[in-house]
mmCIF file of C-alpha atoms and ligand atoms in Angstrom:
data_model
loop_
_atom_site.group_PDB
_atom_site.id
_atom_site.type_symbol
_atom_site.label_atom_id
_atom_site.label_comp_id
_atom_site.label_asym_id
_atom_site.label_seq_id
_atom_site.Cartn_x
_atom_site.Cartn_y
_atom_site.Cartn_z
ATOM 1 C CA UNK S 1 0.007 -0.005 -0.137
ATOM 2 C CA UNK S 2 1.265 3.546 -0.755
ATOM 3 C CA UNK S 3 2.587 5.665 2.065
ATOM 4 C CA UNK S 4 2.904 2.872 4.266
ATOM 5 C CA UNK S 5 6.835 3.239 4.841
ATOM 6 C CA UNK S 6 7.795 3.073 8.428
ATOM 7 C CA UNK S 7 9.242 6.791 7.870
ATOM 8 C CA UNK S 8 5.903 7.950 6.544
ATOM 9 C CA UNK S 9 4.074 10.252 9.191
ATOM 10 C CA UNK S 10 1.340 9.233 11.286
ATOM 11 C CA UNK S 11 -1.976 10.933 12.258
ATOM 12 C CA UNK S 12 -5.131 10.272 14.127
ATOM 13 C CA UNK S 13 -8.448 11.290 12.810
ATOM 14 C CA UNK S 14 -11.597 11.669 14.780
ATOM 15 C CA UNK S 15 -15.207 11.148 13.475
ATOM 16 C CA UNK S 16 -18.167 12.245 15.603
ATOM 17 C CA UNK S 17 -20.498 13.991 12.940
ATOM 18 C CA UNK S 18 -23.657 11.975 13.979
ATOM 19 C CA UNK S 19 -23.905 8.896 16.274
ATOM 20 C CA UNK S 20 -20.645 6.946 15.869
ATOM 21 C CA UNK S 21 -17.938 7.791 18.128
ATOM 22 C CA UNK S 22 -14.529 6.830 15.973
ATOM 23 C CA UNK S 23 -10.974 7.168 16.036
ATOM 24 C CA UNK S 24 -8.485 5.841 13.382
ATOM 25 C CA UNK S 25 -4.408 5.775 13.345
ATOM 26 C CA UNK S 26 -2.841 6.003 9.941
ATOM 27 C CA UNK S 27 0.965 5.792 8.736
ATOM 28 C CA UNK S 28 0.982 7.631 5.428
ATOM 29 C CA UNK S 29 -2.063 6.349 3.876
ATOM 30 C CA UNK S 30 -1.929 2.761 5.642
ATOM 31 C CA UNK S 31 -4.550 2.206 8.031
ATOM 32 C CA UNK S 32 -2.906 0.975 11.444
ATOM 33 C CA UNK S 33 -6.206 0.997 13.407
ATOM 34 C CA UNK S 34 -9.812 1.878 13.375
ATOM 35 C CA UNK S 35 -12.160 1.877 16.208
ATOM 36 C CA UNK S 36 -16.041 2.893 16.080
ATOM 37 C CA UNK S 37 -17.950 2.880 19.254
ATOM 38 C CA UNK S 38 -21.471 2.664 18.141
ATOM 39 C CA UNK S 39 -24.343 4.636 19.840
ATOM 40 C CA UNK S 40 -27.141 2.809 17.795
ATOM 41 C CA UNK S 41 -28.399 0.861 20.912
ATOM 42 C CA UNK S 42 -28.819 4.280 22.728
ATOM 43 C CA UNK S 43 -30.723 5.834 20.169
ATOM 44 C CA UNK S 44 -32.881 3.107 18.985
ATOM 45 C CA UNK S 45 -35.176 3.556 22.054
ATOM 46 C CA UNK S 46 -35.977 6.987 20.741
ATOM 47 C CA UNK S 47 -36.402 5.827 17.085
ATOM 48 C CA UNK S 48 -33.753 8.022 15.774
ATOM 49 C CA UNK S 49 -30.684 10.206 16.756
ATOM 50 C CA UNK S 50 -31.333 12.628 19.555
ATOM 51 C CA UNK S 51 -28.669 15.320 19.165
ATOM 52 C CA UNK S 52 -28.142 15.929 22.945
ATOM 53 C CA UNK S 53 -27.813 12.252 23.822
ATOM 54 C CA UNK S 54 -25.405 11.909 20.751
ATOM 55 C CA UNK S 55 -22.935 14.521 22.032
ATOM 56 C CA UNK S 56 -23.001 13.480 25.594
ATOM 57 C CA UNK S 57 -22.085 9.976 24.580
ATOM 58 C CA UNK S 58 -19.442 11.311 22.329
ATOM 59 C CA UNK S 59 -17.898 13.108 25.281
ATOM 60 C CA UNK S 60 -18.037 9.817 27.184
ATOM 61 C CA UNK S 61 -16.789 7.383 24.554
ATOM 62 C CA UNK S 62 -14.076 9.424 22.795
ATOM 63 C CA UNK S 63 -11.321 9.234 25.158
ATOM 64 C CA UNK S 64 -11.514 5.246 25.383
ATOM 65 C CA UNK S 65 -11.898 5.080 21.746
ATOM 66 C CA UNK S 66 -8.734 7.229 21.115
ATOM 67 C CA UNK S 67 -6.790 5.003 23.650
ATOM 68 C CA UNK S 68 -8.056 1.781 21.910
ATOM 69 C CA UNK S 69 -7.073 3.017 18.408
ATOM 70 C CA UNK S 70 -3.625 4.027 19.766
ATOM 71 C CA UNK S 71 -3.114 0.449 21.495
ATOM 72 C CA UNK S 72 -4.222 -1.175 18.368
ATOM 73 C CA UNK S 73 -1.618 0.803 16.320
ATOM 74 C CA UNK S 74 1.147 0.092 18.889
ATOM 75 C CA UNK S 75 1.636 3.932 19.261
ATOM 76 C CA UNK S 76 1.452 6.461 22.075
ATOM 77 C CA UNK S 77 0.120 9.934 21.331
ATOM 78 C CA UNK S 78 3.522 11.558 21.317
ATOM 79 C CA UNK S 79 4.230 9.602 18.063
ATOM 80 C CA UNK S 80 1.383 11.248 16.218
ATOM 81 C CA UNK S 81 2.226 13.750 13.895
ATOM 82 C CA UNK S 82 -0.970 15.290 13.185
ATOM 83 C CA UNK S 83 -4.444 15.402 14.308
ATOM 84 C CA UNK S 84 -7.533 15.562 12.308
ATOM 85 C CA UNK S 85 -11.253 15.687 12.915
ATOM 86 C CA UNK S 86 -14.509 16.006 10.610
ATOM 87 C CA UNK S 87 -15.733 19.592 10.567
ATOM 88 C CA UNK S 88 -19.002 18.923 8.973
ATOM 89 C CA UNK S 89 -21.588 18.358 7.754
ATOM 90 C CA UNK S 90 -23.505 17.040 10.790
ATOM 91 C CA UNK S 91 -25.087 17.554 14.085
ATOM 92 C CA UNK S 92 -23.392 20.852 15.475
ATOM 93 C CA UNK S 93 -23.034 19.528 19.076
ATOM 94 C CA UNK S 94 -21.577 16.352 18.003
ATOM 95 C CA UNK S 95 -19.088 17.748 15.649
ATOM 96 C CA UNK S 96 -17.764 19.927 18.190
ATOM 97 C CA UNK S 97 -16.696 17.103 20.478
ATOM 98 C CA UNK S 98 -14.338 15.404 18.036
ATOM 99 C CA UNK S 99 -12.977 18.781 16.284
ATOM 100 C CA UNK S 100 -12.329 20.254 19.858
ATOM 101 C CA UNK S 101 -10.726 17.257 21.133
ATOM 102 C CA UNK S 102 -8.391 17.226 17.897
ATOM 103 C CA UNK S 103 -7.512 20.737 18.211
ATOM 104 C CA UNK S 104 -6.794 20.418 21.967
ATOM 105 C CA UNK S 105 -4.228 17.554 21.389
ATOM 106 C CA UNK S 106 -2.702 19.438 18.311
ATOM 107 C CA UNK S 107 -2.272 22.604 20.480
ATOM 108 C CA UNK S 108 -0.837 20.696 23.649
ATOM 109 C CA UNK S 109 1.381 18.529 21.460
ATOM 110 C CA UNK S 110 2.454 21.389 19.100
ATOM 111 C CA UNK S 111 1.293 19.160 15.923
ATOM 112 C CA UNK S 112 -0.701 20.394 12.951
ATOM 113 C CA UNK S 113 -4.678 20.020 12.750
ATOM 114 C CA UNK S 114 -6.607 19.037 9.758
ATOM 115 C CA UNK S 115 -10.195 19.575 9.379
ATOM 116 C CA UNK S 116 -12.163 16.809 7.010
ATOM 117 C CA UNK S 117 -15.525 17.030 5.398
ATOM 118 C CA UNK S 118 -17.474 13.980 6.115
ATOM 119 C CA UNK S 119 -19.097 13.567 2.614
ATOM 120 C CA UNK S 120 -15.369 13.636 1.091
ATOM 121 C CA UNK S 121 -14.458 10.893 3.526
ATOM 122 C CA UNK S 122 -17.220 8.822 2.287
ATOM 123 C CA UNK S 123 -16.733 9.724 -1.434
ATOM 124 C CA UNK S 124 -13.088 8.861 -1.285
ATOM 125 C CA UNK S 125 -13.225 5.677 0.865
ATOM 126 C CA UNK S 126 -13.569 3.362 -2.242
ATOM 127 C CA UNK S 127 -9.923 4.228 -3.150
ATOM 128 C CA UNK S 128 -8.685 3.657 0.380
ATOM 129 C CA UNK S 129 -6.094 0.939 0.116
ATOM 130 C CA UNK S 130 -5.606 1.206 -3.527
ATOM 131 C CA UNK S 131 -2.036 1.834 -4.345
ATOM 132 C CA UNK S 132 -3.455 3.798 -7.387
ATOM 133 C CA UNK S 133 -4.945 6.332 -5.234
ATOM 134 C CA UNK S 134 -7.754 8.641 -6.137
ATOM 135 C CA UNK S 135 -8.544 8.273 -9.903
ATOM 136 C CA UNK S 136 -10.853 10.043 -12.373
ATOM 137 C CA UNK S 137 -14.310 8.469 -11.924
ATOM 138 C CA UNK S 138 -18.106 8.860 -11.031
ATOM 139 C CA UNK S 139 -18.922 8.940 -7.250
ATOM 140 C CA UNK S 140 -22.050 8.085 -5.756
ATOM 141 C CA UNK S 141 -22.367 8.856 -1.967
ATOM 142 C CA UNK S 142 -25.562 7.186 -0.582
ATOM 143 C CA UNK S 143 -25.882 7.568 3.204
ATOM 144 C CA UNK S 144 -28.428 8.758 5.607
ATOM 145 C CA UNK S 145 -28.083 12.143 5.171
ATOM 146 C CA UNK S 146 -26.641 12.527 1.565
ATOM 147 C CA UNK S 147 -27.328 11.248 -1.903
ATOM 148 C CA UNK S 148 -24.892 12.620 -4.210
ATOM 149 C CA UNK S 149 -23.495 11.901 -7.677
ATOM 150 C CA UNK S 150 -20.282 13.498 -8.572
ATOM 151 C CA UNK S 151 -17.562 13.538 -11.191
ATOM 152 C CA UNK S 152 -14.266 12.914 -9.405
ATOM 153 C CA UNK S 153 -11.211 14.312 -11.193
ATOM 154 C CA UNK S 154 -8.533 14.110 -8.509
ATOM 155 C CA UNK S 155 -8.519 15.025 -4.631
ATOM 156 C CA UNK S 156 -10.274 18.043 -3.860
ATOM 157 C CA UNK S 157 -11.577 18.262 -7.660
ATOM 158 C CA UNK S 158 -15.309 17.383 -7.747
ATOM 159 C CA UNK S 159 -18.136 18.439 -10.060
ATOM 160 C CA UNK S 160 -21.754 17.866 -8.707
ATOM 161 C CA UNK S 161 -23.784 16.034 -11.243
ATOM 162 C CA UNK S 162 -26.843 15.686 -9.027
ATOM 163 C CA UNK S 163 -28.482 14.917 -5.756
ATOM 164 C CA UNK S 164 -31.717 14.227 -3.985
ATOM 165 C CA UNK S 165 -34.418 16.561 -4.113
ATOM 166 C CA UNK S 166 -36.020 15.312 -0.927
ATOM 167 C CA UNK S 167 -34.861 12.332 1.311
ATOM 168 C CA UNK S 168 -31.389 10.752 1.165
ATOM 169 C CA UNK S 169 -31.352 7.151 0.090
ATOM 170 C CA UNK S 170 -30.590 6.022 3.583
ATOM 171 C CA UNK S 171 -33.100 8.158 5.022
ATOM 172 C CA UNK S 172 -35.774 6.357 3.066
ATOM 173 C CA UNK S 173 -34.759 3.197 4.111
ATOM 174 C CA UNK S 174 -34.994 4.295 7.754
ATOM 175 C CA UNK S 175 -38.304 5.956 7.188
ATOM 176 C CA UNK S 176 -39.723 3.055 5.230
ATOM 177 C CA UNK S 177 -38.167 0.783 8.162
ATOM 178 C CA UNK S 178 -40.037 2.830 10.628
ATOM 179 C CA UNK S 179 -43.231 2.902 8.882
ATOM 180 C CA UNK S 180 -42.929 -1.127 8.650
ATOM 181 C CA UNK S 181 -42.447 -1.300 12.383
ATOM 182 C CA UNK S 182 -38.826 -2.298 12.125
ATOM 183 C CA UNK S 183 -36.270 -1.409 14.467
ATOM 184 C CA UNK S 184 -33.961 1.753 14.011
ATOM 185 C CA UNK S 185 -32.103 1.973 11.879
ATOM 186 C CA UNK S 186 -34.412 0.738 9.134
ATOM 187 C CA UNK S 187 -31.530 0.094 6.417
ATOM 188 C CA UNK S 188 -29.869 -2.942 7.491
ATOM 189 C CA UNK S 189 -33.444 -4.371 8.840
ATOM 190 C CA UNK S 190 -34.893 -3.652 5.360
ATOM 191 C CA UNK S 191 -31.952 -5.543 3.780
ATOM 192 C CA UNK S 192 -32.023 -8.355 5.854
ATOM 193 C CA UNK S 193 -35.731 -9.243 5.505
ATOM 194 C CA UNK S 194 -35.699 -8.303 1.733
ATOM 195 C CA UNK S 195 -33.333 -11.484 1.135
ATOM 196 C CA UNK S 196 -36.191 -13.645 1.766
ATOM 197 C CA UNK S 197 -38.674 -11.450 -0.269
ATOM 198 C CA UNK S 198 -39.819 -11.186 -3.930
ATOM 199 C CA UNK S 199 -38.704 -7.824 -5.307
ATOM 200 C CA UNK S 200 -41.274 -8.028 -8.050
ATOM 201 C CA UNK S 201 -44.363 -8.385 -5.705
ATOM 202 C CA UNK S 202 -45.042 -4.701 -5.638
ATOM 203 C CA UNK S 203 -44.532 -2.141 -8.426
ATOM 204 C CA UNK S 204 -43.133 0.833 -6.624
ATOM 205 C CA UNK S 205 -42.359 4.039 -8.555
ATOM 206 C CA UNK S 206 -38.643 4.449 -9.772
ATOM 207 C CA UNK S 207 -38.914 8.482 -9.407
ATOM 208 C CA UNK S 208 -36.874 10.350 -11.663
ATOM 209 C CA UNK S 209 -35.153 7.175 -13.251
ATOM 210 C CA UNK S 210 -35.489 8.311 -16.887
ATOM 211 C CA UNK S 211 -35.197 12.060 -16.292
ATOM 212 C CA UNK S 212 -32.562 13.729 -18.224
ATOM 213 C CA UNK S 213 -30.748 15.140 -15.031
ATOM 214 C CA UNK S 214 -28.930 13.339 -12.488
ATOM 215 C CA UNK S 215 -31.062 14.246 -9.409
ATOM 216 C CA UNK S 216 -33.153 11.792 -7.141
ATOM 217 C CA UNK S 217 -36.255 11.755 -5.160
ATOM 218 C CA UNK S 218 -37.270 9.183 -2.943
ATOM 219 C CA UNK S 219 -40.400 10.692 -0.898
ATOM 220 C CA UNK S 220 -42.740 9.598 -3.162
ATOM 221 C CA UNK S 221 -41.748 6.089 -2.957
ATOM 222 C CA UNK S 222 -41.957 6.258 0.887
ATOM 223 C CA UNK S 223 -45.499 7.657 0.255
ATOM 224 C CA UNK S 224 -46.477 4.728 -1.888
ATOM 225 C CA UNK S 225 -45.409 2.329 0.943
ATOM 226 C CA UNK S 226 -47.291 4.517 3.083
ATOM 227 C CA UNK S 227 -50.530 3.668 1.186
ATOM 228 C CA UNK S 228 -50.108 0.115 1.801
ATOM 229 C CA UNK S 229 -49.970 0.447 5.694
ATOM 230 C CA UNK S 230 -53.879 0.180 6.239
ATOM 231 C CA UNK S 231 -53.489 -3.481 4.620
ATOM 232 C CA UNK S 232 -50.001 -4.149 6.412
ATOM 233 C CA UNK S 233 -51.003 -7.090 8.403
ATOM 234 C CA UNK S 234 -52.161 -9.173 5.412
ATOM 235 C CA UNK S 235 -48.941 -8.075 3.321
ATOM 236 C CA UNK S 236 -45.556 -10.328 3.256
ATOM 237 C CA UNK S 237 -43.047 -8.068 4.743
ATOM 238 C CA UNK S 238 -40.101 -9.508 3.071
ATOM 239 C CA UNK S 239 -41.831 -9.026 -0.242
ATOM 240 C CA UNK S 240 -42.505 -5.153 0.767
ATOM 241 C CA UNK S 241 -38.879 -4.837 1.771
ATOM 242 C CA UNK S 242 -37.524 -6.524 -1.459
ATOM 243 C CA UNK S 243 -39.890 -4.483 -3.536
ATOM 244 C CA UNK S 244 -38.833 -1.105 -1.857
ATOM 245 C CA UNK S 245 -35.158 -1.915 -1.799
ATOM 246 C CA UNK S 246 -35.369 -2.783 -5.423
ATOM 247 C CA UNK S 247 -36.988 0.385 -6.551
ATOM 248 C CA UNK S 248 -34.114 2.346 -4.536
ATOM 249 C CA UNK S 249 -31.435 0.357 -5.968
ATOM 250 C CA UNK S 250 -32.554 0.352 -9.729
ATOM 251 C CA UNK S 251 -32.755 4.308 -9.645
ATOM 252 C CA UNK S 252 -29.167 4.385 -8.204
ATOM 253 C CA UNK S 253 -27.665 1.906 -10.448
ATOM 254 C CA UNK S 254 -29.370 3.480 -13.566
ATOM 255 C CA UNK S 255 -28.609 7.103 -12.814
ATOM 256 C CA UNK S 256 -24.925 6.311 -11.880
ATOM 257 C CA UNK S 257 -24.343 4.152 -15.133
ATOM 258 C CA UNK S 258 -25.716 6.905 -17.223
ATOM 259 C CA UNK S 259 -23.319 9.531 -15.431
ATOM 260 C CA UNK S 260 -20.438 7.260 -16.315
ATOM 261 C CA UNK S 261 -21.759 7.257 -19.787
ATOM 262 C CA UNK S 262 -22.051 11.069 -20.149
ATOM 263 C CA UNK S 263 -18.847 11.783 -18.553
ATOM 264 C CA UNK S 264 -17.169 8.913 -20.288
ATOM 265 C CA UNK S 265 -15.927 7.589 -16.956
ATOM 266 C CA UNK S 266 -14.612 4.033 -16.875
ATOM 267 C CA UNK S 267 -14.611 3.816 -12.899
ATOM 268 C CA UNK S 268 -17.575 3.952 -10.656
ATOM 269 C CA UNK S 269 -16.961 4.639 -6.869
ATOM 270 C CA UNK S 270 -20.077 3.850 -4.611
ATOM 271 C CA UNK S 271 -19.812 4.884 -0.717
ATOM 272 C CA UNK S 272 -21.880 5.832 2.353
ATOM 273 C CA UNK S 273 -24.033 3.722 4.498
ATOM 274 C CA UNK S 274 -26.338 2.559 1.906
ATOM 275 C CA UNK S 275 -23.506 0.792 -0.096
ATOM 276 C CA UNK S 276 -23.461 -1.770 2.516
ATOM 277 C CA UNK S 277 -26.893 -2.850 1.152
ATOM 278 C CA UNK S 278 -26.411 -6.419 -0.275
ATOM 279 C CA UNK S 279 -28.822 -5.735 -3.448
ATOM 280 C CA UNK S 280 -27.195 -2.599 -4.333
ATOM 281 C CA UNK S 281 -23.640 -4.195 -4.166
ATOM 282 C CA UNK S 282 -24.986 -7.075 -6.379
ATOM 283 C CA UNK S 283 -26.833 -4.955 -9.118
ATOM 284 C CA UNK S 284 -23.903 -2.613 -9.420
ATOM 285 C CA UNK S 285 -21.493 -5.447 -9.791
ATOM 286 C CA UNK S 286 -23.692 -7.036 -12.386
ATOM 287 C CA UNK S 287 -24.455 -3.796 -14.276
ATOM 288 C CA UNK S 288 -20.582 -2.575 -14.177
ATOM 289 C CA UNK S 289 -19.404 -6.192 -15.336
ATOM 290 C CA UNK S 290 -21.909 -6.064 -18.320
ATOM 291 C CA UNK S 291 -20.947 -2.296 -19.482
ATOM 292 C CA UNK S 292 -17.148 -3.143 -18.777
ATOM 293 C CA UNK S 293 -16.789 -0.639 -16.014
ATOM 294 C CA UNK S 294 -14.391 -0.937 -12.985
ATOM 295 C CA UNK S 295 -16.578 -0.805 -9.746
ATOM 296 C CA UNK S 296 -15.245 0.384 -6.579
ATOM 297 C CA UNK S 297 -16.981 -0.351 -3.349
ATOM 298 C CA UNK S 298 -15.362 -0.184 -0.082
ATOM 299 C CA UNK S 299 -15.722 -3.018 2.537
ATOM 300 C CA UNK S 300 -18.950 -2.343 4.874
ATOM 301 C CA UNK S 301 -17.091 -1.241 7.790
ATOM 302 C CA UNK S 302 -15.609 1.620 5.578
ATOM 303 C CA UNK S 303 -19.115 2.398 4.104
ATOM 304 C CA UNK S 304 -20.919 3.265 7.336
ATOM 305 C CA UNK S 305 -19.660 6.154 9.657
ATOM 306 C CA UNK S 306 -15.905 5.423 10.592
ATOM 307 C CA UNK S 307 -12.795 7.549 11.129
ATOM 308 C CA UNK S 308 -10.677 5.590 8.722
ATOM 309 C CA UNK S 309 -12.003 7.457 5.803
ATOM 310 C CA UNK S 310 -11.627 10.779 7.599
ATOM 311 C CA UNK S 311 -7.948 9.756 8.066
ATOM 312 C CA UNK S 312 -7.424 8.935 4.563
ATOM 313 C CA UNK S 313 -8.679 12.319 3.270
ATOM 314 C CA UNK S 314 -6.506 14.005 6.065
ATOM 315 C CA UNK S 315 -3.376 11.895 5.263
ATOM 316 C CA UNK S 316 -3.568 12.728 1.499
ATOM 317 C CA UNK S 317 -3.932 16.440 2.247
ATOM 318 C CA UNK S 318 -1.253 16.284 4.951
ATOM 319 C CA UNK S 319 1.204 14.675 2.350
ATOM 320 C CA UNK S 320 0.165 17.737 0.140
ATOM 321 C CA UNK S 321 1.489 20.050 2.947
ATOM 322 C CA UNK S 322 -2.052 21.298 3.863
ATOM 323 C CA UNK S 323 -2.972 22.286 7.156
ATOM 324 C CA UNK S 324 -6.180 23.674 8.794
ATOM 325 C CA UNK S 325 -6.170 26.858 11.008
ATOM 326 C CA UNK S 326 -6.715 26.165 14.736
ATOM 327 C CA UNK S 327 -9.761 28.906 14.988
ATOM 328 C CA UNK S 328 -11.502 26.982 12.198
ATOM 329 C CA UNK S 329 -15.108 26.292 13.071
ATOM 330 C CA UNK S 330 -17.190 23.480 12.607
ATOM 331 C CA UNK S 331 -20.079 23.573 9.936
ATOM 332 C CA UNK S 332 -23.099 21.743 10.312
ATOM 333 C CA UNK S 333 -23.979 22.610 6.481
ATOM 334 C CA UNK S 334 -20.793 22.155 5.163
ATOM 335 C CA UNK S 335 -20.887 21.610 1.464
ATOM 336 C CA UNK S 336 -18.609 19.384 -0.655
ATOM 337 C CA UNK S 337 -18.886 21.584 -4.015
ATOM 338 C CA UNK S 338 -20.372 25.011 -3.945
ATOM 339 C CA UNK S 339 -23.861 24.017 -5.229
ATOM 340 C CA UNK S 340 -24.715 20.892 -3.149
HETATM 341 O O1 LIG E 401 -22.785 6.648 6.093
HETATM 342 P P1 LIG E 401 -23.888 6.402 7.212
HETATM 343 O O2 LIG E 401 -23.168 5.457 8.405
HETATM 344 O O3 LIG E 401 -24.229 7.763 8.120
HETATM 345 C C1 LIG E 401 -24.408 8.927 7.236
HETATM 346 O O4 LIG E 401 -23.620 9.542 6.973
HETATM 347 O O5 LIG E 401 -25.769 9.273 7.227
HETATM 348 O O6 LIG E 401 -25.095 6.038 6.580
HETATM 349 C C2 LIG E 401 -26.222 5.402 7.652
HETATM 350 C C3 LIG E 401 -27.185 5.056 6.536
HETATM 351 C C4 LIG E 401 -28.609 4.871 7.435
HETATM 352 O O7 LIG E 401 -29.578 5.307 6.817
HETATM 353 C C5 LIG E 401 -28.589 3.276 7.325
HETATM 354 O O8 LIG E 401 -30.097 2.893 7.422
HETATM 355 C C6 LIG E 401 -28.117 2.886 6.050
HETATM 356 O O9 LIG E 401 -26.935 3.772 5.869
HETATM 357 N N1 LIG E 401 -27.690 1.587 5.815
HETATM 358 C C7 LIG E 401 -28.282 0.646 5.043
HETATM 359 C C8 LIG E 401 -27.492 -0.606 5.330
HETATM 360 N N2 LIG E 401 -26.670 -0.383 6.217
HETATM 361 C C9 LIG E 401 -26.607 1.001 6.487
HETATM 362 N N3 LIG E 401 -29.266 0.980 4.136
HETATM 363 C C10 LIG E 401 -29.685 -0.058 3.287
HETATM 364 N N4 LIG E 401 -29.077 -1.286 3.525
HETATM 365 C C11 LIG E 401 -28.027 -1.607 4.480
HETATM 366 N N5 LIG E 401 -27.542 -2.722 4.554
HETATM 367 ZN ZN1 LIG E 402 -21.932 9.347 7.075
#
């Protein structure tokens, strides 16, 4: 792996933008350790993420997570050359915990600080561990908060092709999961049930699939599922999950492949929590193979929120000589490109 030589510089990256408290240690672009303390069980009782509960739990979990990451990497904190953290987008009170910790460590140990955009972390995660680094491609980011289609030219050079006009893909999975009475978060539970269901049983709408732009819309699909609720008890849940999932995946695959065609890209990089979805992975694999496109999807541990992806972006920027000012703020609405 590139950047993994013993002389390469080390960094620790912190991710606390939503409900996962995460720390990762890298040497160059080699991952030495990645630790995630999930708060999912805590938020499940509320049916979603409660911001104040999330920030309090970050405060509690962050120090042990950092210690575990350093132990796993076999490094003490004074051997770390730079400190990085997600600065947005996300929940303000959650972002502040990780960013303040990274800045505090940077100040006290007199080392550089680097802030990282969470979406960029997801976007570039499929390239992590690939010796060829970030390559020209079409990037699809599908998470709980974002659904974006971008043209990737190189590190920091992205062109927005399209994005969701309403719900993010993961949000649609979670809302439909909730409608169907599944535990939070809906995505993995819909995926699990769909594995035993018939994806053709219900013909849900594929909104905007054939529109000439690269935008998405998932709220109509969610409404179609809601119309079936009065009859829910008589309907097979696995078939509902499989049919809903098929509609989301069909749109994502069709638009991404069209974007590759229009931009003449040979590589597709799919990222974000929804890229864990087994049907999405299967359909992207089959479609890319058919068209002779190279598909990059990170392993599931790098798809959902983690600090390794934040560390990867930080490592690339650190190697380029970039640093972030210590008075830089967090930004809950941080954008990746000016129009998203
Ligand atoms: O990237 P991520 O961890 O957090 C955000 O930045 O939002 O994505 C979380 C989202 C949630 O909506 C979750 O339901 C969804 O990813 N997700 C899945 C699967 N695993 C996670 N959606 C569908 N199928 C899955 N297997
Ligand atoms: Zn995320």
